[in-house]
PDB file of C-alpha atoms in Angstrom:
ATOM      1  CA  UNK A   1     138.942  74.604 113.176  1.00 45.00           C
ATOM      2  CA  UNK A   2     142.081  73.365 114.926  1.00 45.00           C
ATOM      3  CA  UNK A   3     141.994  76.264 117.377  1.00 48.00           C
ATOM      4  CA  UNK A   4     138.353  75.896 118.404  1.00 54.00           C
ATOM      5  CA  UNK A   5     138.432  72.105 119.015  1.00 61.00           C
ATOM      6  CA  UNK A   6     134.917  71.643 117.668  1.00 64.00           C
ATOM      7  CA  UNK A   7     135.811  68.760 115.379  1.00 67.00           C
ATOM      8  CA  UNK A   8     138.538  66.166 115.805  1.00 72.00           C
ATOM      9  CA  UNK A   9     139.411  63.228 113.545  1.00 73.00           C
ATOM     10  CA  UNK A  10     141.746  60.640 115.027  1.00 75.00           C
ATOM     11  CA  UNK A  11     142.769  57.058 114.364  1.00 73.00           C
ATOM     12  CA  UNK A  12     142.105  54.367 116.945  1.00 75.00           C
ATOM     13  CA  UNK A  13     142.954  50.631 116.937  1.00 75.00           C
ATOM     14  CA  UNK A  14     139.371  49.951 115.781  1.00 71.00           C
ATOM     15  CA  UNK A  15     139.332  52.581 113.018  1.00 68.00           C
ATOM     16  CA  UNK A  16     138.851  56.297 112.548  1.00 71.00           C
ATOM     17  CA  UNK A  17     136.915  58.317 115.131  1.00 74.00           C
ATOM     18  CA  UNK A  18     135.211  61.623 114.347  1.00 74.00           C
ATOM     19  CA  UNK A  19     134.414  63.711 117.418  1.00 72.00           C
ATOM     20  CA  UNK A  20     132.133  66.722 116.923  1.00 70.00           C
ATOM     21  CA  UNK A  21     131.868  68.746 120.122  1.00 68.00           C
ATOM     22  CA  UNK A  22     128.392  70.256 120.254  1.00 64.00           C
ATOM     23  CA  UNK A  23     128.013  72.208 123.470  1.00 59.00           C
ATOM     24  CA  UNK A  24     124.679  73.929 123.980  1.00 49.00           C
ATOM     25  CA  UNK A  25     124.478  77.361 125.526  1.00 48.00           C
ATOM     26  CA  UNK A  26     124.103  76.801 129.274  1.00 42.00           C
ATOM     27  CA  UNK A  27     121.114  79.104 129.670  1.00 47.00           C
ATOM     28  CA  UNK A  28     119.389  77.632 126.593  1.00 46.00           C
ATOM     29  CA  UNK A  29     120.076  74.128 127.911  1.00 44.00           C
ATOM     30  CA  UNK A  30     117.971  74.879 130.982  1.00 39.00           C
ATOM     31  CA  UNK A  31     115.202  76.347 128.834  1.00 50.00           C
ATOM     32  CA  UNK A  32     115.075  73.424 126.390  1.00 55.00           C
ATOM     33  CA  UNK A  33     116.337  70.288 128.097  1.00 52.00           C
ATOM     34  CA  UNK A  34     116.859  67.369 125.727  1.00 58.00           C
ATOM     35  CA  UNK A  35     117.720  63.991 127.219  1.00 58.00           C
ATOM     36  CA  UNK A  36     119.047  62.802 123.841  1.00 60.00           C
ATOM     37  CA  UNK A  37     116.499  60.034 123.364  1.00 65.00           C
ATOM     38  CA  UNK A  38     115.671  59.367 119.731  1.00 74.00           C
ATOM     39  CA  UNK A  39     118.752  61.039 118.278  1.00 79.00           C
ATOM     40  CA  UNK A  40     120.851  57.880 117.830  1.00 78.00           C
ATOM     41  CA  UNK A  41     118.345  56.310 115.470  1.00 83.00           C
ATOM     42  CA  UNK A  42     118.073  59.500 113.428  1.00 85.00           C
ATOM     43  CA  UNK A  43     121.867  59.841 113.178  1.00 85.00           C
ATOM     44  CA  UNK A  44     122.699  56.166 112.608  1.00 84.00           C
ATOM     45  CA  UNK A  45     122.924  56.505 108.816  1.00 86.00           C
ATOM     46  CA  UNK A  46     125.831  58.968 109.020  1.00 87.00           C
ATOM     47  CA  UNK A  47     128.437  56.219 109.428  1.00 83.00           C
ATOM     48  CA  UNK A  48     127.473  54.376 106.242  1.00 81.00           C
ATOM     49  CA  UNK A  49     127.262  57.651 104.321  1.00 82.00           C
ATOM     50  CA  UNK A  50     130.768  58.561 105.428  1.00 81.00           C
ATOM     51  CA  UNK A  51     132.095  55.127 104.452  1.00 76.00           C
ATOM     52  CA  UNK A  52     130.581  55.601 100.999  1.00 74.00           C
ATOM     53  CA  UNK A  53     132.614  58.778 100.536  1.00 75.00           C
ATOM     54  CA  UNK A  54     129.910  61.279 101.478  1.00 81.00           C
ATOM     55  CA  UNK A  55     131.909  63.861 103.452  1.00 82.00           C
ATOM     56  CA  UNK A  56     129.069  66.290 104.073  1.00 87.00           C
ATOM     57  CA  UNK A  57     128.992  65.290 107.738  1.00 89.00           C
ATOM     58  CA  UNK A  58     132.358  67.043 108.065  1.00 88.00           C
ATOM     59  CA  UNK A  59     131.018  70.055 106.168  1.00 90.00           C
ATOM     60  CA  UNK A  60     128.232  70.387 108.745  1.00 92.00           C
ATOM     61  CA  UNK A  61     130.854  70.364 111.505  1.00 90.00           C
ATOM     62  CA  UNK A  62     132.673  73.147 109.665  1.00 91.00           C
ATOM     63  CA  UNK A  63     129.404  75.049 109.280  1.00 93.00           C
ATOM     64  CA  UNK A  64     128.889  74.806 113.030  1.00 91.00           C
ATOM     65  CA  UNK A  65     132.275  76.512 113.530  1.00 90.00           C
ATOM     66  CA  UNK A  66     131.250  79.185 111.000  1.00 93.00           C
ATOM     67  CA  UNK A  67     128.067  79.820 112.953  1.00 93.00           C
ATOM     68  CA  UNK A  68     130.059  80.270 116.160  1.00 91.00           C
ATOM     69  CA  UNK A  69     132.413  82.722 114.458  1.00 91.00           C
ATOM     70  CA  UNK A  70     135.542  80.552 114.553  1.00 90.00           C
ATOM     71  CA  UNK A  71     136.158  80.630 110.792  1.00 92.00           C
ATOM     72  CA  UNK A  72     137.514  83.748 109.111  1.00 93.00           C
ATOM     73  CA  UNK A  73     135.371  85.469 106.487  1.00 95.00           C
ATOM     74  CA  UNK A  74     137.728  84.794 103.563  1.00 94.00           C
ATOM     75  CA  UNK A  75     138.050  81.045 104.277  1.00 94.00           C
ATOM     76  CA  UNK A  76     136.639  78.764 101.560  1.00 94.00           C
ATOM     77  CA  UNK A  77     134.116  76.031 102.242  1.00 92.00           C
ATOM     78  CA  UNK A  78     135.686  72.537 102.514  1.00 89.00           C
ATOM     79  CA  UNK A  79     133.380  71.177  99.790  1.00 84.00           C
ATOM     80  CA  UNK A  80     131.623  73.009  96.936  1.00 85.00           C
ATOM     81  CA  UNK A  81     128.361  73.088  98.898  1.00 82.00           C
ATOM     82  CA  UNK A  82     126.357  70.230 100.336  1.00 86.00           C
ATOM     83  CA  UNK A  83     123.391  69.939  97.975  1.00 81.00           C
ATOM     84  CA  UNK A  84     120.201  68.283  99.285  1.00 86.00           C
ATOM     85  CA  UNK A  85     120.912  66.669 102.662  1.00 89.00           C
ATOM     86  CA  UNK A  86     120.074  63.080 103.527  1.00 88.00           C
ATOM     87  CA  UNK A  87     117.643  62.505 106.428  1.00 91.00           C
ATOM     88  CA  UNK A  88     120.561  61.613 108.731  1.00 92.00           C
ATOM     89  CA  UNK A  89     122.460  64.753 107.760  1.00 91.00           C
ATOM     90  CA  UNK A  90     119.343  66.863 108.268  1.00 92.00           C
ATOM     91  CA  UNK A  91     118.957  65.300 111.727  1.00 92.00           C
ATOM     92  CA  UNK A  92     122.591  66.168 112.499  1.00 91.00           C
ATOM     93  CA  UNK A  93     122.013  69.784 111.439  1.00 92.00           C
ATOM     94  CA  UNK A  94     119.017  69.950 113.791  1.00 92.00           C
ATOM     95  CA  UNK A  95     120.962  68.237 116.588  1.00 89.00           C
ATOM     96  CA  UNK A  96     123.731  70.832 116.234  1.00 89.00           C
ATOM     97  CA  UNK A  97     121.130  73.646 116.159  1.00 90.00           C
ATOM     98  CA  UNK A  98     122.579  74.959 112.910  1.00 93.00           C
ATOM     99  CA  UNK A  99     120.969  78.087 111.503  1.00 94.00           C
ATOM    100  CA  UNK A 100     118.488  76.738 108.889  1.00 94.00           C
ATOM    101  CA  UNK A 101     119.240  79.703 106.612  1.00 94.00           C
ATOM    102  CA  UNK A 102     122.979  78.953 106.737  1.00 94.00           C
ATOM    103  CA  UNK A 103     122.282  75.295 105.907  1.00 94.00           C
ATOM    104  CA  UNK A 104     119.965  76.348 103.077  1.00 92.00           C
ATOM    105  CA  UNK A 105     122.667  78.632 101.661  1.00 92.00           C
ATOM    106  CA  UNK A 106     125.215  75.818 101.802  1.00 91.00           C
ATOM    107  CA  UNK A 107     122.752  73.475 100.071  1.00 88.00           C
ATOM    108  CA  UNK A 108     122.219  75.840  97.127  1.00 85.00           C
ATOM    109  CA  UNK A 109     125.345  74.320  95.621  1.00 75.00           C
ATOM    110  CA  UNK A 110     126.972  70.929  95.905  1.00 59.00           C
ATOM    111  CA  UNK A 111     126.485  67.239  95.449  1.00 57.00           C
ATOM    112  CA  UNK A 112     123.398  65.970  93.661  1.00 56.00           C
ATOM    113  CA  UNK A 113     122.238  62.422  93.054  1.00 54.00           C
ATOM    114  CA  UNK A 114     123.923  61.056  89.907  1.00 54.00           C
ATOM    115  CA  UNK A 115     121.749  60.891  86.804  1.00 53.00           C
ATOM    116  CA  UNK A 116     121.104  57.576  85.091  1.00 55.00           C
ATOM    117  CA  UNK A 117     123.469  58.447  82.255  1.00 58.00           C
ATOM    118  CA  UNK A 118     126.240  59.216  84.760  1.00 61.00           C
ATOM    119  CA  UNK A 119     125.795  55.840  86.433  1.00 63.00           C
ATOM    120  CA  UNK A 120     125.824  54.096  83.054  1.00 67.00           C
ATOM    121  CA  UNK A 121     129.013  55.932  82.074  1.00 65.00           C
ATOM    122  CA  UNK A 122     130.623  55.015  85.377  1.00 64.00           C
ATOM    123  CA  UNK A 123     129.743  51.314  84.989  1.00 67.00           C
ATOM    124  CA  UNK A 124     130.938  51.280  81.370  1.00 68.00           C
ATOM    125  CA  UNK A 125     134.284  52.798  82.378  1.00 70.00           C
ATOM    126  CA  UNK A 126     135.038  49.980  84.811  1.00 70.00           C
ATOM    127  CA  UNK A 127     137.610  47.444  83.520  1.00 74.00           C
ATOM    128  CA  UNK A 128     136.122  43.956  83.203  1.00 72.00           C
ATOM    129  CA  UNK A 129     138.757  42.503  85.507  1.00 72.00           C
ATOM    130  CA  UNK A 130     137.818  44.923  88.300  1.00 71.00           C
ATOM    131  CA  UNK A 131     134.119  44.150  87.835  1.00 68.00           C
ATOM    132  CA  UNK A 132     134.849  40.432  88.249  1.00 69.00           C
ATOM    133  CA  UNK A 133     136.837  41.139  91.412  1.00 71.00           C
ATOM    134  CA  UNK A 134     133.986  43.208  92.851  1.00 68.00           C
ATOM    135  CA  UNK A 135     131.460  40.467  92.082  1.00 71.00           C
ATOM    136  CA  UNK A 136     133.659  37.904  93.856  1.00 70.00           C
ATOM    137  CA  UNK A 137     133.864  40.142  96.905  1.00 72.00           C
ATOM    138  CA  UNK A 138     130.083  40.570  96.898  1.00 65.00           C
ATOM    139  CA  UNK A 139     129.608  36.808  96.805  1.00 64.00           C
ATOM    140  CA  UNK A 140     132.080  36.508  99.683  1.00 63.00           C
ATOM    141  CA  UNK A 141     129.831  38.906 101.657  1.00 63.00           C
ATOM    142  CA  UNK A 142     132.340  41.745 101.726  1.00 57.00           C
ATOM    143  CA  UNK A 143     130.244  44.561 103.202  1.00 54.00           C
ATOM    144  CA  UNK A 144     132.646  47.283 102.090  1.00 57.00           C
ATOM    145  CA  UNK A 145     132.007  46.774  98.344  1.00 59.00           C
ATOM    146  CA  UNK A 146     128.911  49.018  98.164  1.00 61.00           C
ATOM    147  CA  UNK A 147     130.621  51.849 100.028  1.00 59.00           C
ATOM    148  CA  UNK A 148     133.675  51.514  97.784  1.00 62.00           C
ATOM    149  CA  UNK A 149     131.562  51.669  94.624  1.00 64.00           C
ATOM    150  CA  UNK A 150     129.698  54.727  95.908  1.00 60.00           C
ATOM    151  CA  UNK A 151     133.014  56.455  96.634  1.00 63.00           C
ATOM    152  CA  UNK A 152     134.231  55.691  93.115  1.00 65.00           C
ATOM    153  CA  UNK A 153     130.963  56.984  91.632  1.00 61.00           C
ATOM    154  CA  UNK A 154     131.342  60.246  93.552  1.00 60.00           C
ATOM    155  CA  UNK A 155     134.916  60.655  92.325  1.00 61.00           C
ATOM    156  CA  UNK A 156     133.781  59.885  88.784  1.00 58.00           C
ATOM    157  CA  UNK A 157     131.273  62.760  88.911  1.00 54.00           C
ATOM    158  CA  UNK A 158     133.583  65.377  90.417  1.00 54.00           C
ATOM    159  CA  UNK A 159     134.861  66.752  87.116  1.00 53.00           C
ATOM    160  CA  UNK A 160     132.284  69.565  86.899  1.00 62.00           C
ATOM    161  CA  UNK A 161     132.272  70.834  90.471  1.00 68.00           C
ATOM    162  CA  UNK A 162     131.100  74.412  91.144  1.00 76.00           C
ATOM    163  CA  UNK A 163     133.637  76.833  92.674  1.00 85.00           C
ATOM    164  CA  UNK A 164     133.906  76.902  96.442  1.00 88.00           C
ATOM    165  CA  UNK A 165     132.456  79.892  98.235  1.00 92.00           C
ATOM    166  CA  UNK A 166     133.936  81.942 101.048  1.00 94.00           C
ATOM    167  CA  UNK A 167     132.388  82.246 104.491  1.00 95.00           C
ATOM    168  CA  UNK A 168     131.409  85.824 103.632  1.00 95.00           C
ATOM    169  CA  UNK A 169     129.636  84.658 100.463  1.00 94.00           C
ATOM    170  CA  UNK A 170     127.772  81.941 102.384  1.00 94.00           C
ATOM    171  CA  UNK A 171     126.589  84.498 104.931  1.00 95.00           C
ATOM    172  CA  UNK A 172     125.365  86.785 102.147  1.00 95.00           C
ATOM    173  CA  UNK A 173     123.397  83.863 100.662  1.00 93.00           C
ATOM    174  CA  UNK A 174     122.042  82.962 104.118  1.00 94.00           C
ATOM    175  CA  UNK A 175     120.831  86.543 104.614  1.00 94.00           C
ATOM    176  CA  UNK A 176     119.218  86.446 101.160  1.00 94.00           C
ATOM    177  CA  UNK A 177     117.488  83.150 102.060  1.00 92.00           C
ATOM    178  CA  UNK A 178     116.269  84.658 105.305  1.00 93.00           C
ATOM    179  CA  UNK A 179     114.853  87.654 103.424  1.00 95.00           C
ATOM    180  CA  UNK A 180     113.106  85.353 100.910  1.00 93.00           C
ATOM    181  CA  UNK A 181     111.511  83.392 103.730  1.00 93.00           C
ATOM    182  CA  UNK A 182     110.502  86.621 105.483  1.00 95.00           C
ATOM    183  CA  UNK A 183     108.861  87.972 102.336  1.00 96.00           C
ATOM    184  CA  UNK A 184     107.116  84.632 101.736  1.00 95.00           C
ATOM    185  CA  UNK A 185     105.870  84.625 105.343  1.00 95.00           C
ATOM    186  CA  UNK A 186     104.574  88.194 105.045  1.00 97.00           C
ATOM    187  CA  UNK A 187     102.859  87.399 101.739  1.00 97.00           C
ATOM    188  CA  UNK A 188     101.218  84.301 103.220  1.00 97.00           C
ATOM    189  CA  UNK A 189     100.198  86.249 106.327  1.00 96.00           C
ATOM    190  CA  UNK A 190      98.657  88.988 104.166  1.00 97.00           C
ATOM    191  CA  UNK A 191      96.809  86.364 102.105  1.00 97.00           C
ATOM    192  CA  UNK A 192      95.384  84.702 105.237  1.00 97.00           C
ATOM    193  CA  UNK A 193      94.373  88.056 106.712  1.00 96.00           C
ATOM    194  CA  UNK A 194      92.669  89.060 103.459  1.00 97.00           C
ATOM    195  CA  UNK A 195      90.784  85.755 103.365  1.00 96.00           C
ATOM    196  CA  UNK A 196      89.741  86.169 106.997  1.00 96.00           C
ATOM    197  CA  UNK A 197      88.632  89.770 106.409  1.00 96.00           C
ATOM    198  CA  UNK A 198      86.608  88.702 103.364  1.00 96.00           C
ATOM    199  CA  UNK A 199      84.972  85.887 105.340  1.00 96.00           C
ATOM    200  CA  UNK A 200      84.160  88.237 108.223  1.00 93.00           C
ATOM    201  CA  UNK A 201      82.711  90.819 105.844  1.00 93.00           C
ATOM    202  CA  UNK A 202      80.566  88.141 104.208  1.00 94.00           C
ATOM    203  CA  UNK A 203      79.277  87.040 107.614  1.00 92.00           C
ATOM    204  CA  UNK A 204      78.596  90.669 108.554  1.00 91.00           C
ATOM    205  CA  UNK A 205      76.597  91.308 105.377  1.00 92.00           C
ATOM    206  CA  UNK A 206      74.591  88.114 105.894  1.00 92.00           C
ATOM    207  CA  UNK A 207      73.893  89.092 109.510  1.00 90.00           C
ATOM    208  CA  UNK A 208      72.781  92.606 108.519  1.00 92.00           C
ATOM    209  CA  UNK A 209      70.529  91.152 105.826  1.00 92.00           C
ATOM    210  CA  UNK A 210      68.935  88.886 108.409  1.00 92.00           C
ATOM    211  CA  UNK A 211      68.396  91.802 110.826  1.00 91.00           C
ATOM    212  CA  UNK A 212      66.934  93.870 107.982  1.00 91.00           C
ATOM    213  CA  UNK A 213      64.417  91.104 107.253  1.00 92.00           C
ATOM    214  CA  UNK A 214      63.385  91.080 110.924  1.00 90.00           C
ATOM    215  CA  UNK A 215      62.567  94.786 110.829  1.00 89.00           C
ATOM    216  CA  UNK A 216      60.675  95.873 113.972  1.00 92.00           C
ATOM    217  CA  UNK A 217      61.090  92.385 115.431  1.00 94.00           C
ATOM    218  CA  UNK A 218      64.837  93.073 115.783  1.00 92.00           C
ATOM    219  CA  UNK A 219      64.068  95.994 118.117  1.00 93.00           C
ATOM    220  CA  UNK A 220      61.635  93.866 120.111  1.00 92.00           C
ATOM    221  CA  UNK A 221      64.203  91.054 120.399  1.00 92.00           C
ATOM    222  CA  UNK A 222      66.790  93.534 121.714  1.00 93.00           C
ATOM    223  CA  UNK A 223      64.326  94.735 124.379  1.00 93.00           C
ATOM    224  CA  UNK A 224      63.497  91.141 125.271  1.00 92.00           C
ATOM    225  CA  UNK A 225      67.185  90.311 125.760  1.00 92.00           C
ATOM    226  CA  UNK A 226      67.669  93.389 127.975  1.00 92.00           C
ATOM    227  CA  UNK A 227      64.712  92.256 130.054  1.00 89.00           C
ATOM    228  CA  UNK A 228      66.466  88.971 130.853  1.00 88.00           C
ATOM    229  CA  UNK A 229      68.865  90.937 133.101  1.00 88.00           C
ATOM    230  CA  UNK A 230      71.732  88.570 132.260  1.00 91.00           C
ATOM    231  CA  UNK A 231      75.205  89.384 130.857  1.00 91.00           C
ATOM    232  CA  UNK A 232      74.616  87.198 127.799  1.00 93.00           C
ATOM    233  CA  UNK A 233      71.310  88.936 127.125  1.00 91.00           C
ATOM    234  CA  UNK A 234      72.948  92.366 127.375  1.00 91.00           C
ATOM    235  CA  UNK A 235      75.635  91.270 124.911  1.00 92.00           C
ATOM    236  CA  UNK A 236      73.042  89.947 122.438  1.00 92.00           C
ATOM    237  CA  UNK A 237      70.914  93.084 122.733  1.00 91.00           C
ATOM    238  CA  UNK A 238      73.899  95.380 122.179  1.00 92.00           C
ATOM    239  CA  UNK A 239      74.907  93.343 119.122  1.00 92.00           C
ATOM    240  CA  UNK A 240      71.434  93.695 117.614  1.00 93.00           C
ATOM    241  CA  UNK A 241      71.431  97.432 118.269  1.00 93.00           C
ATOM    242  CA  UNK A 242      74.871  97.757 116.637  1.00 93.00           C
ATOM    243  CA  UNK A 243      73.550  95.997 113.521  1.00 93.00           C
ATOM    244  CA  UNK A 244      70.479  98.254 113.502  1.00 93.00           C
ATOM    245  CA  UNK A 245      72.826 101.252 113.740  1.00 93.00           C
ATOM    246  CA  UNK A 246      74.750 100.102 110.644  1.00 92.00           C
ATOM    247  CA  UNK A 247      71.513  99.588 108.728  1.00 93.00           C
ATOM    248  CA  UNK A 248      70.297 103.053 109.767  1.00 92.00           C
ATOM    249  CA  UNK A 249      73.530 104.638 108.488  1.00 92.00           C
ATOM    250  CA  UNK A 250      73.188 102.808 105.149  1.00 91.00           C
ATOM    251  CA  UNK A 251      69.573 103.960 104.802  1.00 91.00           C
ATOM    252  CA  UNK A 252      70.119 107.544 105.975  1.00 92.00           C
ATOM    253  CA  UNK A 253      67.959 106.952 109.056  1.00 91.00           C
ATOM    254  CA  UNK A 254      70.620 107.609 111.683  1.00 90.00           C
ATOM    255  CA  UNK A 255      68.693 110.407 113.464  1.00 92.00           C
ATOM    256  CA  UNK A 256      65.653 108.178 114.011  1.00 92.00           C
ATOM    257  CA  UNK A 257      67.876 105.358 115.271  1.00 91.00           C
ATOM    258  CA  UNK A 258      69.699 107.590 117.763  1.00 92.00           C
ATOM    259  CA  UNK A 259      66.399 108.965 119.076  1.00 91.00           C
ATOM    260  CA  UNK A 260      65.082 105.461 119.712  1.00 92.00           C
ATOM    261  CA  UNK A 261      68.409 104.335 121.236  1.00 92.00           C
ATOM    262  CA  UNK A 262      68.364 107.330 123.605  1.00 92.00           C
ATOM    263  CA  UNK A 263      64.942 106.244 124.885  1.00 92.00           C
ATOM    264  CA  UNK A 264      66.230 102.703 125.524  1.00 92.00           C
ATOM    265  CA  UNK A 265      69.314 104.009 127.348  1.00 91.00           C
ATOM    266  CA  UNK A 266      67.192 106.316 129.495  1.00 91.00           C
ATOM    267  CA  UNK A 267      64.844 103.466 130.398  1.00 89.00           C
ATOM    268  CA  UNK A 268      67.674 101.094 131.345  1.00 90.00           C
ATOM    269  CA  UNK A 269      70.209 103.594 132.701  1.00 87.00           C
ATOM    270  CA  UNK A 270      70.586 101.574 135.928  1.00 89.00           C
ATOM    271  CA  UNK A 271      71.786  98.485 134.026  1.00 89.00           C
ATOM    272  CA  UNK A 272      75.532  99.146 134.097  1.00 89.00           C
ATOM    273  CA  UNK A 273      76.489  95.888 132.342  1.00 92.00           C
ATOM    274  CA  UNK A 274      74.193  96.704 129.439  1.00 90.00           C
ATOM    275  CA  UNK A 275      75.614 100.224 129.106  1.00 91.00           C
ATOM    276  CA  UNK A 276      79.148  98.765 129.133  1.00 92.00           C
ATOM    277  CA  UNK A 277      78.219  96.569 126.153  1.00 91.00           C
ATOM    278  CA  UNK A 278      76.911  99.609 124.274  1.00 92.00           C
ATOM    279  CA  UNK A 279      80.155 101.477 125.001  1.00 92.00           C
ATOM    280  CA  UNK A 280      82.197  98.492 123.856  1.00 91.00           C
ATOM    281  CA  UNK A 281      80.445  98.577 120.466  1.00 90.00           C
ATOM    282  CA  UNK A 282      80.753 102.341 120.124  1.00 91.00           C
ATOM    283  CA  UNK A 283      77.063 103.083 120.594  1.00 90.00           C
ATOM    284  CA  UNK A 284      77.735 105.204 123.689  1.00 87.00           C
ATOM    285  CA  UNK A 285      80.649 107.584 124.369  1.00 85.00           C
TER     286      UNK A 285
END
């Protein structure tokens, strides 16, 4: 990361300064201009998290360099994963335009919230004298006590850390995550399409049943709609005739239907809009 100057940590008279250089692609910047409003509130929690010993902010900076190709394939991740991100860390990942699949792969391993038994063990391991000192500092309104305790709790739970993965391994996991999401998307798309097809088929059957009940009146309604000499009437008439065609096929009466349709076409051969509707529905070549 030293060579790409994406992340710099330096000491100032006021404290430590972490500078993450996130430069958007110039062409993309024109396509998606962001004036930065709203980001400061979303990212504000990062400082307190860092003070409490949560170093995953730095991991995200490293992941940004991985995404840009600055980190060699065999390099190991700086932490054994990042686990579930906090809202501020998630906002930072979005601000940096990190690949969601790469972030998901990194989060498959790493820090998790300590269990109740771990917290109890940590508290029990504290010497009484140190507990008294911490209580005094709390009463004296020392704001750094909470962050210090959280750092100690993290260190207390670092005994069983998973092994660190290489950049190549992270990319393999990211590709696997991408494939899982793709398969899930395709499955959901197929489910929605099947539901839509079933609903459309149900509507079609109900419509055909209604036309069947009308019988001869369906033919008369089609002629009435043609007689209106309006585009909407032609569309309605053609739809009725298409339904009558389907019913005729189901009943084995296709020849009689085609004979009657031919008479209607001959009678209204000058109505080009009507004939176009019949062609659209496959009733005319």
